[in-house]
Structures are given as structure tokens and as C-alpha cells.
Amino acid sequence: MSKKTRPRRGGPPGTSSGRPSGTSTPGTPRAAAGDTLGRSEADAIVQRVLSSLWGAIAAGDPLRAELETSTCMAIPHVAGQRDPAETQSFVSNVLVNEAIRRQTPDGAAMLRTLMSLGTPAIRKIASRALGELTDSGIYPPEWVTEIGKVTPGQAWRRYDIFGDDETIAATFSYGETEHAVVMQVDLTGIPITTAIGVASNAASLIEAVKHVDDDVFDRAEQVDLAEARRRMEEPLARCEEESDPARSADTVAYLPIARTRIRRLPVEPFHVPSDFTAADRAAAVDDFMKSPLAAEAVAADEESTRFWAEVLTGYSSRTSGEPPTQVGPRMLVHILLGHVVTRFTLSSAQRRHLEPAVTAWVQWSAEQRNLDEAQRSHLIELLPGAFSRFDEAYDDPGSATIRGYASGLAASDVDVGWLTLSVGRRLFALPIPPPDGAQPDVSDPAGRRALVEAEFGTCTPPTGMTSEQFVDAAFGVVEEIWRTRDLNPTYQAATAMMLDGVSRHDIIHRLAGEPAPR
């Protein structure tokens, strides 16, 4: 299948809808991510998955026990409940309580597996419950001590020569039994894991990753285990931090296992990526502006041409090691229809000059990277389609709302990594209002105040505070997170509570007064 038609957002190579061939997870819920299950259906799934979990634990198979436990922890996501607090509540009220109720070594084994795979908050709950069982003389079976103690084997990388995405696979073994973890990483934005697989047939999965004959723009190479960790660790952490309703149930289920496996890979001690500075980006823009390829665009509108050159150059070097000319076909579409329309308030001149300026810059970047004719054509051929959709994307009310979160931050030469983190912090402080309600301008303090009042005005205020005082305090917390460019005690406290599984609403509530009533 050609690069033009092969989907890039499905499961990694060797998988089907995110599930690698050879995977043994009979209890995995198959409902589509985003579906909200009815009560009876949810109960049936819970019982089916719990049955598979107890079967795996009874068999004394570490990998199968991990897979089934991770599947159980994914049930809230499948049911449409994506708040970490919902997962924590489910684990505590269903899995942990069931383990305690059984009063058996198998129950202790399940708790020990949760301690290996869970978030800090879940580990704490499971550890406390396991302590209750051991105090009663009930201990997990001996095989449980092997959970997570895998031996890394080899790693392979399959990547797009334009830098749009890559797939990393690494093998691990429990004694003679080998399995593999594979993840697909989207590089069009800040690198993030989009799909995860765990395969019991490691050899077949590695062969699938290595097979690139069907795509002239893909390459494959073996990488050392430390490099595999470097390429997997941060994208996976971002995947955990971001709640994506389109994420498959399989990816959610495999995520805890991927996290534990990455920790078993060696750390790359001497890797120092080539960081491209603001000065490097400015020099690249100047080179472009002086080039023959830019001459016509510069003559028509020099200021707008420089604006677009700075936006493209800044985005293409947003992560360590990426040069200011690095851009791929999907990344170009993402820059224009995602990054620009949600970050920059454009002048009419900038909008008019979009096509000539961007086309010239893309041709120049292809020349800088010595791309051959086929590669240049593939890079440029989708630009007309992106240009034709730009006005609609920019004028979309949703794009205008999100642009409010970048107000005062987005300059054409801004550091894109910093901008992404800053907008993410503001989105945490004040989530995007639902589209069916009022849409206050979040760039205006009065608009932010209206949203805070709508969210917290009906809360029971902490003792000693009136409702008005509490809303004032909540607004103060939101503003502290919104306005401060550097880390501050308020945001650090919020982050610590988030890692403990506290919901965003309750975090603001606590910082404004005391814990919210439940």
C-alpha cells in the first residue's frame, strides 16, 4: 500500500486495530472508545473481564496476569469515564474490594499486580489492601515476585523519512518466554504515543516493523535499547497526561504495561541532542528570505512572507534534535489546519499571502534537505488541499475559542514547545466550554470569570466562606495558573494532586478553600 493511502493512525505494524497478532487478552473490552455503556452492559463486561483476570492469576502466568489486570483498569475508559478519579474509584471499589473479599493468595496476587502497573494513587490503595491481607496471614504466591522483572532483548524503529511518525518495538522475556511492546508515535506535534500493542509473538511483530517494502518513504533500522527508551519514554508520558476520547481501548489497556517495560530499558547516559536555538531559527529565516525561491513572495509582501517563514521554521524545530527545515506532509497539514488556526490571530494580509509564502518555504526546505524529485513532489502535492480548507478551519468557532487560550503568548517566532505547555496549563485552569452553551472570550478576564462562576457558583462553599467569596477564591486560583509564565506554588500543588488522581474540579476547589464535598 502506498504512502498516500496507508492509514497512519491505526495500530502499529503487525497489529489489527491496535492489537498485535499473538496477543493473549481474551477479556479486553471491544466497545469503541467514546461509547457510553449501559449499566447492564458495563456489569457484563466487568464480570467477563474479572473472570479472565482470575483465570490468568490462577494459571500463574505473569504476562497474562499483567494483560488482564491492565484490561480491567481500562474498563472506565471504555464506559466513557475518562477522569483519572473514575479509574481510581473503579479499582478501589471493584478490583481491590474483590481481592480483599476473597481472602486468598490469588487476591493478594491481584493486588501485587496492581501495585506493579497502577498509577501512584492506585499503587497506594493496592499496597494498603495487600497489607491487610498479609496481616491476616494471606500472602501472594511465589510467582508474583517475577511480575515486571523482564529482561530486555532487542529494539527496532520504523520511521517516515519526512519526520511525521515512527514506530518503536522492543522485546522482553520472562525466562524463555518472549513478548514485545510496540508503540506508534505521532511526530507532527509534540511527540506523543498514539497506539500501543503488546504481542506474545515477539518475532512476528519485529518482522512486521522491519518490513517496509510496501512503502518507498519508510525506513527501518535496529536501535540500541537505550535509544529505544529515549524515543518511547516522553511520548508515552504525554499519552498518559492527555485524555483523548478517540484513543482505542487496547491502547488504554496496554499503556500501564508499556510504562513498566520502558523502565526496564537502560538509560542513554551520553546522548546530547543537537538543540537548535532561537538564533538558529532566525538565521534559517534570514537564509530563506534571501533565497531565489522566496524572491517572488518577498516582493509581493515581505512582512507577511517573514511571518509565515517564522511560523514554519519555529514549528519544524520545536523538539530537540530537529533542524529548522524538518517538515513532513502530515506535519504541514497539522501546522496550517491545527497549529496556526488555533494559535495565531491573523491579519487580512497574512491570510491573503498564505499560499505563495508557504509554498516558497516548503520548496526551500526541500532543497535544504536535498530531497529527490519524488520526495519533493510528495511533500508539495497536498498543499493545495490544505490551502482550500484553511479559511473554513480558521473561521470555525471552535478554532476562535482555542485561540483565546494563546492570547498574549503566540508570536510568529515563539518557542512552540513552551507555547504548547503554556496553552495546556491554561486549558487545565479553565477547560474549553461546551459548544452548546455560552462562549465567553477566555482572553478577557471577564469571560474567564463568567466561566468560573458557572462552574463553582453552585458548589457548597467551604466552612467560613460565602458562595461569593468562594467563587472569588476559585477565580484567583484559575488566574494564578493562567497568567504566570513560570512554575509557581499554585500550579505545582495542582500538579501534585493531579498525580494523586484528584479531579481538576476538586483540585481548584481544594486550592480555593478545602476539599470539595462528595
Short mmCIF file of C-alpha atoms in Angstrom, two decimals:
data_model
loop_
_atom_site.label_atom_id
_atom_site.label_comp_id
_atom_site.label_asym_id
_atom_site.label_seq_id
_atom_site.Cartn_x
_atom_site.Cartn_y
_atom_site.Cartn_z
CA MET A 1 0.00 0.00 0.00
CA SER A 2 1.40 3.39 -0.88
CA LYS A 3 2.22 6.21 1.50
CA LYS A 4 -0.71 8.15 0.07
CA THR A 5 -3.28 5.57 1.10
CA ARG A 6 -1.84 3.72 4.07
CA PRO A 7 -3.53 4.95 7.27
CA ARG A 8 -1.12 6.35 9.83
CA ARG A 9 -3.42 6.47 12.85
CA GLY A 10 -4.32 2.80 13.24
CA GLY A 11 -2.39 0.23 15.20
CA PRO A 12 1.37 -0.15 14.82
CA PRO A 13 2.73 -2.55 12.17
CA GLY A 14 1.81 -6.13 12.96
CA THR A 15 -1.39 -5.15 14.71
CA SER A 16 -5.06 -5.02 13.89
CA SER A 17 -6.87 -2.02 15.36
CA GLY A 18 -4.05 -1.72 17.86
CA ARG A 19 -3.99 -5.43 18.78
CA PRO A 20 -0.81 -7.25 17.74
CA SER A 21 -1.16 -10.76 16.41
CA GLY A 22 -0.35 -13.26 19.11
CA THR A 23 -1.68 -11.12 21.94
CA SER A 24 -3.44 -13.03 24.70
CA THR A 25 -6.04 -10.75 26.20
CA PRO A 26 -9.34 -12.61 25.95
CA GLY A 27 -11.08 -10.24 28.31
CA THR A 28 -10.27 -6.99 26.52
CA PRO A 29 -13.44 -4.87 26.11
CA ARG A 30 -14.18 -4.37 22.44
CA ALA A 31 -16.51 -1.39 22.70
CA ALA A 32 -15.29 1.60 20.71
CA ALA A 33 -13.57 4.34 22.67
CA GLY A 34 -16.02 7.10 23.35
CA ASP A 35 -19.07 4.82 23.66
CA THR A 36 -21.04 5.19 26.85
CA LEU A 37 -22.14 1.78 28.04
CA GLY A 38 -25.45 0.98 29.68
CA ARG A 39 -25.41 -0.31 33.22
CA SER A 40 -26.21 -3.93 32.34
CA GLU A 41 -23.64 -3.98 29.53
CA ALA A 42 -21.00 -2.45 31.79
CA ASP A 43 -21.73 -5.02 34.52
CA ALA A 44 -21.45 -7.85 31.98
CA ILE A 45 -18.08 -6.54 30.76
CA VAL A 46 -16.81 -6.24 34.32
CA GLN A 47 -17.81 -9.81 35.14
CA ARG A 48 -16.31 -11.16 31.91
CA VAL A 49 -13.02 -9.35 32.38
CA LEU A 50 -12.80 -10.26 36.06
CA SER A 51 -13.31 -13.90 35.13
CA SER A 52 -10.42 -13.69 32.67
CA LEU A 53 -8.29 -11.95 35.29
CA TRP A 54 -8.82 -14.61 37.93
CA GLY A 55 -8.13 -17.29 35.34
CA ALA A 56 -4.80 -15.69 34.47
CA ILE A 57 -3.82 -15.37 38.12
CA ALA A 58 -4.79 -18.97 38.83
CA ALA A 59 -2.57 -20.04 35.92
CA GLY A 60 0.41 -18.26 37.46
CA ASP A 61 1.34 -16.58 34.17
CA PRO A 62 2.96 -13.15 34.86
CA LEU A 63 2.42 -11.68 31.37
CA ARG A 64 -1.18 -12.84 31.14
CA ALA A 65 -1.87 -11.54 34.65
CA GLU A 66 -0.46 -8.15 33.64
CA LEU A 67 -2.52 -8.04 30.46
CA GLU A 68 -5.75 -8.95 32.22
CA THR A 69 -5.16 -6.51 35.09
CA SER A 70 -4.45 -3.69 32.63
CA THR A 71 -7.61 -4.61 30.76
CA CYS A 72 -9.61 -4.30 33.97
CA MET A 73 -8.18 -0.87 34.66
CA ALA A 74 -9.29 0.22 31.15
CA ILE A 75 -12.97 -0.50 31.81
CA PRO A 76 -13.85 3.06 32.93
CA HIS A 77 -12.37 4.43 29.68
CA VAL A 78 -14.48 2.04 27.62
CA ALA A 79 -17.53 3.16 29.59
CA GLY A 80 -16.80 6.76 28.64
CA GLN A 81 -15.41 7.77 32.04
CA ARG A 82 -12.00 9.31 31.34
CA ASP A 83 -11.35 11.22 34.54
CA PRO A 84 -8.42 9.54 36.39
CA ALA A 85 -10.52 9.73 39.54
CA GLU A 86 -13.08 7.40 37.90
CA THR A 87 -10.41 4.79 37.21
CA GLN A 88 -9.10 5.13 40.76
CA SER A 89 -12.63 4.72 42.15
CA PHE A 90 -13.28 1.66 39.97
CA VAL A 91 -10.03 -0.01 41.01
CA SER A 92 -10.73 0.67 44.67
CA ASN A 93 -14.41 -0.26 44.73
CA VAL A 94 -14.32 -3.24 42.35
CA LEU A 95 -10.86 -4.77 41.97
CA VAL A 96 -9.40 -4.10 45.42
CA ASN A 97 -12.61 -4.91 47.26
CA GLU A 98 -12.95 -8.15 45.31
CA ALA A 99 -9.38 -9.13 46.21
CA ILE A 100 -10.00 -8.42 49.89
CA ARG A 101 -13.33 -10.25 49.86
CA ARG A 102 -11.73 -13.43 48.53
CA GLN A 103 -9.18 -13.63 51.35
CA THR A 104 -6.96 -15.89 49.19
CA PRO A 105 -3.41 -15.88 47.81
CA ASP A 106 -4.91 -15.18 44.36
CA GLY A 107 -6.48 -12.00 45.76
CA ALA A 108 -3.09 -11.00 47.13
CA ALA A 109 -1.55 -11.74 43.72
CA MET A 110 -4.00 -9.40 42.02
CA LEU A 111 -3.17 -6.63 44.47
CA ARG A 112 0.53 -7.16 43.87
CA THR A 113 -0.08 -6.89 40.10
CA LEU A 114 -1.98 -3.64 40.60
CA MET A 115 0.99 -2.32 42.56
CA SER A 116 3.23 -3.07 39.59
CA LEU A 117 1.01 -1.49 36.92
CA GLY A 118 -1.01 1.25 38.60
CA THR A 119 -0.55 4.98 38.98
CA PRO A 120 0.92 6.24 42.29
CA ALA A 121 -2.60 6.62 43.70
CA ILE A 122 -3.62 3.09 42.66
CA ARG A 123 -0.36 1.63 43.97
CA LYS A 124 -1.06 3.25 47.31
CA ILE A 125 -4.58 1.79 47.51
CA ALA A 126 -3.42 -1.70 46.46
CA SER A 127 -0.47 -1.65 48.85
CA ARG A 128 -2.71 -0.75 51.77
CA ALA A 129 -5.10 -3.59 50.89
CA LEU A 130 -2.25 -6.08 50.48
CA GLY A 131 -1.03 -5.09 53.92
CA GLU A 132 -4.44 -6.02 55.34
CA LEU A 133 -4.22 -9.48 53.76
CA THR A 134 -0.66 -10.15 54.89
CA ASP A 135 -1.57 -9.04 58.40
CA SER A 136 -4.15 -11.83 58.29
CA GLY A 137 -1.52 -14.33 57.16
CA ILE A 138 -2.53 -14.34 53.47
CA TYR A 139 0.40 -13.93 51.08
CA PRO A 140 0.66 -13.86 47.28
CA PRO A 141 2.09 -16.95 45.54
CA GLU A 142 5.80 -17.06 44.76
CA TRP A 143 5.42 -16.43 41.00
CA VAL A 144 4.14 -12.90 41.69
CA THR A 145 7.65 -11.78 42.62
CA GLU A 146 8.57 -12.12 38.94
CA ILE A 147 5.95 -9.64 37.69
CA GLY A 148 7.64 -6.84 35.80
CA LYS A 149 11.11 -8.35 36.15
CA VAL A 150 11.60 -8.86 32.45
CA THR A 151 14.87 -8.99 30.52
CA PRO A 152 15.09 -6.60 27.54
CA GLY A 153 16.12 -8.15 24.22
CA GLN A 154 16.27 -6.07 21.03
CA ALA A 155 14.64 -2.94 19.62
CA TRP A 156 13.68 -1.77 16.14
CA ARG A 157 12.49 1.51 14.71
CA ARG A 158 10.36 2.07 11.61
CA TYR A 159 10.14 5.70 10.55
CA ASP A 160 8.86 8.11 7.94
CA ILE A 161 11.74 9.87 6.14
CA PHE A 162 9.84 13.18 6.34
CA GLY A 163 9.69 13.00 10.14
CA ASP A 164 5.91 12.64 10.53
CA ASP A 165 5.84 9.47 12.62
CA GLU A 166 7.76 6.46 13.83
CA THR A 167 7.10 3.06 15.35
CA ILE A 168 9.34 1.64 18.07
CA ALA A 169 9.26 -2.02 19.12
CA ALA A 170 11.23 -3.68 21.91
CA THR A 171 11.30 -7.30 23.02
CA PHE A 172 11.32 -8.61 26.58
CA SER A 173 11.39 -12.03 28.16
CA TYR A 174 10.17 -13.85 31.22
CA GLY A 175 12.74 -16.64 31.16
CA GLU A 176 12.28 -18.49 27.86
CA THR A 177 9.00 -16.76 27.00
CA GLU A 178 9.44 -13.67 24.84
CA HIS A 179 6.95 -10.88 24.16
CA ALA A 180 7.16 -7.42 22.59
CA VAL A 181 5.86 -3.93 23.21
CA VAL A 182 5.28 -1.67 20.20
CA MET A 183 4.15 1.91 20.05
CA GLN A 184 3.34 4.30 17.25
CA VAL A 185 4.50 7.87 17.86
CA ASP A 186 2.99 10.86 16.10
CA LEU A 187 5.72 13.42 15.44
CA THR A 188 3.57 16.04 13.74
CA GLY A 189 3.06 17.84 17.04
CA ILE A 190 4.97 17.49 20.27
CA PRO A 191 5.79 13.75 20.02
CA ILE A 192 3.02 11.64 21.54
CA THR A 193 2.18 7.94 21.54
CA THR A 194 -0.99 7.26 19.55
CA ALA A 195 -1.16 3.46 19.62
CA ILE A 196 0.29 0.70 21.80
CA GLY A 197 0.44 -3.05 21.33
CA VAL A 198 1.72 -5.97 23.38
CA ALA A 199 2.41 -9.15 21.40
CA SER A 200 3.20 -12.60 22.75
CA ASN A 201 4.75 -13.47 19.38
CA ALA A 202 7.70 -11.10 19.53
CA ALA A 203 9.43 -12.43 16.41
CA SER A 204 6.41 -11.83 14.18
CA LEU A 205 5.98 -8.31 15.45
CA ILE A 206 9.62 -7.42 14.85
CA GLU A 207 9.34 -8.78 11.30
CA ALA A 208 6.28 -6.57 10.71
CA VAL A 209 8.17 -3.50 11.92
CA LYS A 210 11.16 -4.32 9.70
CA HIS A 211 9.04 -4.87 6.57
CA VAL A 212 8.99 -1.60 4.59
CA ASP A 213 8.94 -2.89 1.02
CA ASP A 214 5.39 -1.61 0.53
CA ASP A 215 6.31 1.99 1.24
CA VAL A 216 9.06 3.91 -0.54
CA PHE A 217 9.04 6.64 2.09
CA ASP A 218 9.52 4.39 5.15
CA ARG A 219 12.77 3.07 6.55
CA ALA A 220 13.59 0.54 9.30
CA GLU A 221 16.63 0.15 11.49
CA GLN A 222 17.68 -1.69 14.61
CA VAL A 223 18.38 0.65 17.51
CA ASP A 224 20.04 0.02 20.82
CA LEU A 225 17.82 -0.38 23.86
CA ALA A 226 18.81 2.95 25.38
CA GLU A 227 17.81 4.83 22.24
CA ALA A 228 14.51 2.92 22.20
CA ARG A 229 13.83 4.14 25.74
CA ARG A 230 14.63 7.73 24.78
CA ARG A 231 12.27 7.59 21.82
CA MET A 232 9.45 5.93 23.78
CA GLU A 233 9.53 7.48 27.25
CA GLU A 234 8.40 11.07 26.76
CA PRO A 235 5.77 10.34 24.07
CA LEU A 236 4.25 7.72 26.36
CA ALA A 237 4.23 10.15 29.30
CA ARG A 238 2.32 12.66 27.15
CA CYS A 239 -0.12 9.95 26.14
CA GLU A 240 -0.82 9.33 29.83
CA GLU A 241 -1.25 13.03 30.56
CA GLU A 242 -3.67 13.77 27.71
CA SER A 243 -7.21 12.42 27.66
CA ASP A 244 -8.06 11.53 24.07
CA PRO A 245 -11.62 10.21 23.56
CA ALA A 246 -10.54 8.65 20.25
CA ARG A 247 -7.89 6.50 21.92
CA SER A 248 -8.60 2.81 21.43
CA ALA A 249 -9.49 0.58 24.36
CA ASP A 250 -6.49 -1.62 23.51
CA THR A 251 -4.07 1.30 23.76
CA VAL A 252 -5.51 2.31 27.13
CA ALA A 253 -5.24 -1.28 28.35
CA TYR A 254 -1.65 -1.73 27.21
CA LEU A 255 -0.39 1.63 28.43
CA PRO A 256 0.50 0.51 32.00
CA ILE A 257 2.47 -2.45 30.64
CA ALA A 258 4.35 -0.22 28.20
CA ARG A 259 5.21 2.08 31.09
CA THR A 260 6.69 -0.76 33.16
CA ARG A 261 8.66 -2.14 30.22
CA ILE A 262 10.24 1.19 29.37
CA ARG A 263 11.53 1.38 32.93
CA ARG A 264 13.43 -1.87 32.32
CA LEU A 265 15.32 -0.41 29.36
CA PRO A 266 18.77 1.12 30.00
CA VAL A 267 19.16 4.89 30.18
CA GLU A 268 21.22 6.54 27.44
CA PRO A 269 23.96 8.21 29.52
CA PHE A 270 25.71 10.40 26.97
CA HIS A 271 23.01 11.38 24.49
CA VAL A 272 23.08 15.12 23.91
CA PRO A 273 20.65 16.11 21.13
CA SER A 274 21.51 18.96 18.81
CA ASP A 275 19.41 21.76 20.19
CA PHE A 276 18.52 24.45 17.67
CA THR A 277 18.24 27.82 19.36
CA ALA A 278 16.18 30.90 18.61
CA ALA A 279 19.28 32.28 16.89
CA ASP A 280 19.45 29.19 14.66
CA ARG A 281 15.80 29.62 13.71
CA ALA A 282 16.28 33.32 12.97
CA ALA A 283 19.29 32.54 10.79
CA ALA A 284 17.26 29.96 8.85
CA VAL A 285 14.50 32.51 8.25
CA ASP A 286 17.03 35.03 7.01
CA ASP A 287 18.52 32.43 4.64
CA PHE A 288 15.07 31.71 3.26
CA MET A 289 14.19 35.40 2.82
CA LYS A 290 17.38 35.90 0.76
CA SER A 291 16.90 32.79 -1.38
CA PRO A 292 15.77 32.88 -5.03
CA LEU A 293 12.81 30.65 -4.11
CA ALA A 294 11.46 33.37 -1.81
CA ALA A 295 12.07 36.30 -4.14
CA GLU A 296 8.58 36.47 -5.64
CA ALA A 297 6.80 36.09 -2.30
CA VAL A 298 9.05 38.68 -0.65
CA ALA A 299 8.46 41.14 -3.47
CA ALA A 300 4.69 40.77 -3.06
CA ASP A 301 4.60 41.15 0.74
CA GLU A 302 7.87 40.96 2.68
CA GLU A 303 6.31 41.30 6.14
CA SER A 304 3.75 38.51 5.62
CA THR A 305 6.37 36.28 4.00
CA ARG A 306 8.60 36.64 7.06
CA PHE A 307 5.65 35.89 9.35
CA TRP A 308 4.92 32.58 7.62
CA ALA A 309 8.62 31.69 7.45
CA GLU A 310 8.98 32.26 11.19
CA VAL A 311 5.89 30.17 11.95
CA LEU A 312 7.05 27.25 9.80
CA THR A 313 10.69 27.42 10.88
CA GLY A 314 9.77 27.67 14.54
CA TYR A 315 7.41 24.73 14.37
CA SER A 316 9.77 22.47 12.44
CA SER A 317 12.40 22.74 15.19
CA ARG A 318 10.03 22.52 18.16
CA THR A 319 11.69 19.41 19.63
CA SER A 320 15.31 18.64 20.46
CA GLY A 321 17.35 17.44 17.53
CA GLU A 322 15.01 18.64 14.80
CA PRO A 323 16.52 21.19 12.39
CA PRO A 324 14.54 24.31 11.40
CA THR A 325 13.85 22.79 7.95
CA GLN A 326 12.37 19.47 9.13
CA VAL A 327 8.77 19.10 7.96
CA GLY A 328 6.65 16.31 6.51
CA PRO A 329 3.38 16.14 4.55
CA ARG A 330 1.15 15.42 7.53
CA MET A 331 3.06 17.88 9.65
CA LEU A 332 2.40 20.62 7.10
CA VAL A 333 -1.33 19.94 7.25
CA HIS A 334 -1.17 19.94 11.04
CA ILE A 335 0.73 23.23 11.12
CA LEU A 336 -1.73 25.00 8.84
CA LEU A 337 -5.06 23.49 9.90
CA GLY A 338 -4.23 22.75 13.53
CA HIS A 339 -1.38 24.84 14.93
CA VAL A 340 -1.91 28.12 13.08
CA VAL A 341 -5.71 28.28 13.22
CA THR A 342 -5.75 27.62 16.98
CA ARG A 343 -2.78 29.78 17.99
CA PHE A 344 -2.50 32.89 15.81
CA THR A 345 -4.84 35.79 15.18
CA LEU A 346 -4.03 36.66 11.58
CA SER A 347 -4.27 39.91 9.69
CA SER A 348 -6.06 40.02 6.34
CA ALA A 349 -2.68 40.47 4.63
CA GLN A 350 -1.26 37.37 6.31
CA ARG A 351 -4.27 35.33 5.25
CA ARG A 352 -4.05 36.53 1.66
CA HIS A 353 -0.35 35.76 1.46
CA LEU A 354 -0.61 32.25 2.93
CA GLU A 355 -0.30 30.31 -0.33
CA PRO A 356 2.72 31.97 -2.00
CA ALA A 357 4.72 32.30 1.23
CA VAL A 358 4.14 28.74 2.47
CA THR A 359 4.72 27.22 -0.97
CA ALA A 360 8.03 29.05 -1.32
CA TRP A 361 9.16 27.99 2.17
CA VAL A 362 8.29 24.33 1.59
CA GLN A 363 10.21 24.31 -1.71
CA TRP A 364 13.17 25.94 0.04
CA SER A 365 13.12 23.44 2.93
CA ALA A 366 13.05 20.53 0.46
CA GLU A 367 16.11 21.99 -1.26
CA GLN A 368 17.92 22.39 2.07
CA ARG A 369 17.37 18.69 2.84
CA ASN A 370 18.42 17.52 -0.64
CA LEU A 371 15.13 15.69 -1.20
CA ASP A 372 14.85 13.94 -4.55
CA GLU A 373 12.14 14.76 -7.08
CA ALA A 374 9.68 12.11 -5.86
CA GLN A 375 10.10 13.21 -2.27
CA ARG A 376 9.67 16.88 -3.15
CA SER A 377 6.54 16.16 -5.16
CA HIS A 378 5.05 14.13 -2.32
CA LEU A 379 5.79 16.93 0.12
CA ILE A 380 4.23 19.66 -2.00
CA GLU A 381 1.30 17.88 -3.66
CA LEU A 382 -1.04 18.14 -0.67
CA LEU A 383 -0.58 21.88 -0.14
CA PRO A 384 -3.46 22.94 -2.44
CA GLY A 385 -5.89 20.82 -0.43
CA ALA A 386 -4.69 22.36 2.85
CA PHE A 387 -4.94 25.87 1.41
CA SER A 388 -8.51 25.23 0.24
CA ARG A 389 -9.57 24.22 3.75
CA PHE A 390 -7.70 26.92 5.62
CA ASP A 391 -10.36 29.65 5.73
CA GLU A 392 -13.04 27.25 6.94
CA ALA A 393 -10.74 25.90 9.67
CA TYR A 394 -9.64 29.37 10.76
CA ASP A 395 -13.18 30.77 10.88
CA ASP A 396 -14.57 27.78 12.78
CA PRO A 397 -15.95 28.98 16.16
CA GLY A 398 -14.03 26.21 17.92
CA SER A 399 -10.74 27.49 16.50
CA ALA A 400 -11.58 31.03 17.62
CA THR A 401 -12.30 29.78 21.14
CA ILE A 402 -9.00 27.95 21.38
CA ARG A 403 -7.11 30.97 20.03
CA GLY A 404 -8.25 32.76 23.16
CA TYR A 405 -6.06 30.40 25.21
CA ALA A 406 -2.97 31.53 23.27
CA SER A 407 -3.78 35.23 23.66
CA GLY A 408 -0.67 37.20 24.59
CA LEU A 409 1.57 34.17 24.06
CA ALA A 410 1.64 33.40 20.34
CA ALA A 411 4.21 35.39 18.38
CA SER A 412 5.40 34.11 14.99
CA ASP A 413 8.88 33.33 16.39
CA VAL A 414 7.65 31.83 19.68
CA ASP A 415 9.19 28.65 21.06
CA VAL A 416 6.49 26.14 20.10
CA GLY A 417 7.29 23.72 22.92
CA TRP A 418 6.88 26.46 25.50
CA LEU A 419 3.69 27.69 23.81
CA THR A 420 2.20 24.18 23.86
CA LEU A 421 2.92 23.77 27.57
CA SER A 422 1.54 27.22 28.35
CA VAL A 423 -1.70 26.65 26.44
CA GLY A 424 -2.01 23.23 28.09
CA ARG A 425 -1.69 24.86 31.50
CA ARG A 426 -4.42 27.35 30.64
CA LEU A 427 -6.67 24.56 29.41
CA PHE A 428 -6.18 22.85 32.75
CA ALA A 429 -7.04 26.04 34.61
CA LEU A 430 -10.15 26.63 32.51
CA PRO A 431 -11.35 23.85 30.18
CA ILE A 432 -12.97 24.74 26.87
CA PRO A 433 -16.66 25.47 27.50
CA PRO A 434 -19.16 23.06 25.91
CA PRO A 435 -20.20 24.14 22.39
CA ASP A 436 -23.91 24.15 23.24
CA GLY A 437 -23.55 26.81 25.93
CA ALA A 438 -22.35 30.40 26.14
CA GLN A 439 -18.91 31.01 24.69
CA PRO A 440 -17.24 33.78 26.71
CA ASP A 441 -13.98 35.18 25.36
CA VAL A 442 -11.38 33.46 27.52
CA SER A 443 -8.76 36.04 26.53
CA ASP A 444 -10.82 38.55 28.56
CA PRO A 445 -10.68 38.25 32.39
CA ALA A 446 -14.42 38.94 32.46
CA GLY A 447 -15.02 35.96 30.19
CA ARG A 448 -12.90 33.72 32.42
CA ARG A 449 -14.74 35.00 35.48
CA ALA A 450 -18.07 34.06 33.90
CA LEU A 451 -16.90 30.50 33.31
CA VAL A 452 -15.61 30.18 36.87
CA GLU A 453 -18.93 31.42 38.23
CA ALA A 454 -20.82 28.91 36.09
CA GLU A 455 -18.67 26.05 37.35
CA PHE A 456 -18.21 26.91 41.02
CA GLY A 457 -21.17 29.17 41.79
CA THR A 458 -23.40 26.23 42.74
CA CYS A 459 -20.77 24.45 44.86
CA THR A 460 -21.19 24.30 48.61
CA PRO A 461 -18.56 26.78 49.84
CA PRO A 462 -16.05 25.71 52.48
CA THR A 463 -16.88 26.48 56.08
CA GLY A 464 -16.45 30.17 56.85
CA MET A 465 -16.80 31.32 53.24
CA THR A 466 -19.81 32.69 51.43
CA SER A 467 -20.56 31.48 47.92
CA GLU A 468 -19.33 34.79 46.51
CA GLN A 469 -16.09 34.59 48.48
CA PHE A 470 -15.53 31.05 47.30
CA VAL A 471 -16.05 31.99 43.63
CA ASP A 472 -13.60 34.87 44.15
CA ALA A 473 -11.06 32.42 45.57
CA ALA A 474 -11.60 29.90 42.76
CA PHE A 475 -11.18 32.67 40.18
CA GLY A 476 -7.96 33.70 41.91
CA VAL A 477 -6.61 30.14 41.59
CA VAL A 478 -7.55 30.00 37.91
CA GLU A 479 -5.91 33.37 37.24
CA GLU A 480 -2.74 32.37 39.07
CA ILE A 481 -2.36 29.34 36.81
CA TRP A 482 -3.43 31.28 33.71
CA ARG A 483 -1.18 34.35 33.99
CA THR A 484 2.07 33.03 35.44
CA ARG A 485 4.59 32.07 32.77
CA ASP A 486 6.87 30.12 35.09
CA LEU A 487 6.14 27.35 37.55
CA ASN A 488 4.55 28.65 40.74
CA PRO A 489 3.40 27.09 44.02
CA THR A 490 -0.25 27.04 42.94
CA TYR A 491 0.42 25.10 39.75
CA GLN A 492 2.92 22.81 41.49
CA ALA A 493 0.32 21.97 44.15
CA ALA A 494 -2.26 21.32 41.41
CA THR A 495 0.13 19.02 39.57
CA ALA A 496 0.87 17.03 42.72
CA MET A 497 -2.84 16.49 43.37
CA MET A 498 -3.43 15.51 39.74
CA LEU A 499 -0.75 12.79 40.05
CA ASP A 500 -2.64 11.52 43.10
CA GLY A 501 -5.75 11.09 40.96
CA VAL A 502 -7.68 14.17 42.14
CA SER A 503 -10.03 15.56 39.50
CA ARG A 504 -9.37 19.01 38.08
CA HIS A 505 -12.57 20.48 39.60
CA ASP A 506 -11.67 19.18 43.05
CA ILE A 507 -8.12 20.49 42.67
CA ILE A 508 -9.39 24.03 42.08
CA HIS A 509 -11.91 23.55 44.89
CA ARG A 510 -9.22 22.48 47.35
CA LEU A 511 -6.81 25.22 46.38
CA ALA A 512 -9.59 27.77 46.80
CA GLY A 513 -10.63 26.53 50.23
CA GLU A 514 -10.82 22.94 51.32
CA PRO A 515 -11.73 19.55 49.78
CA ALA A 516 -14.95 19.58 47.79
CA PRO A 517 -17.91 17.70 49.28
CA ARG A 518 -18.56 14.33 47.61
#
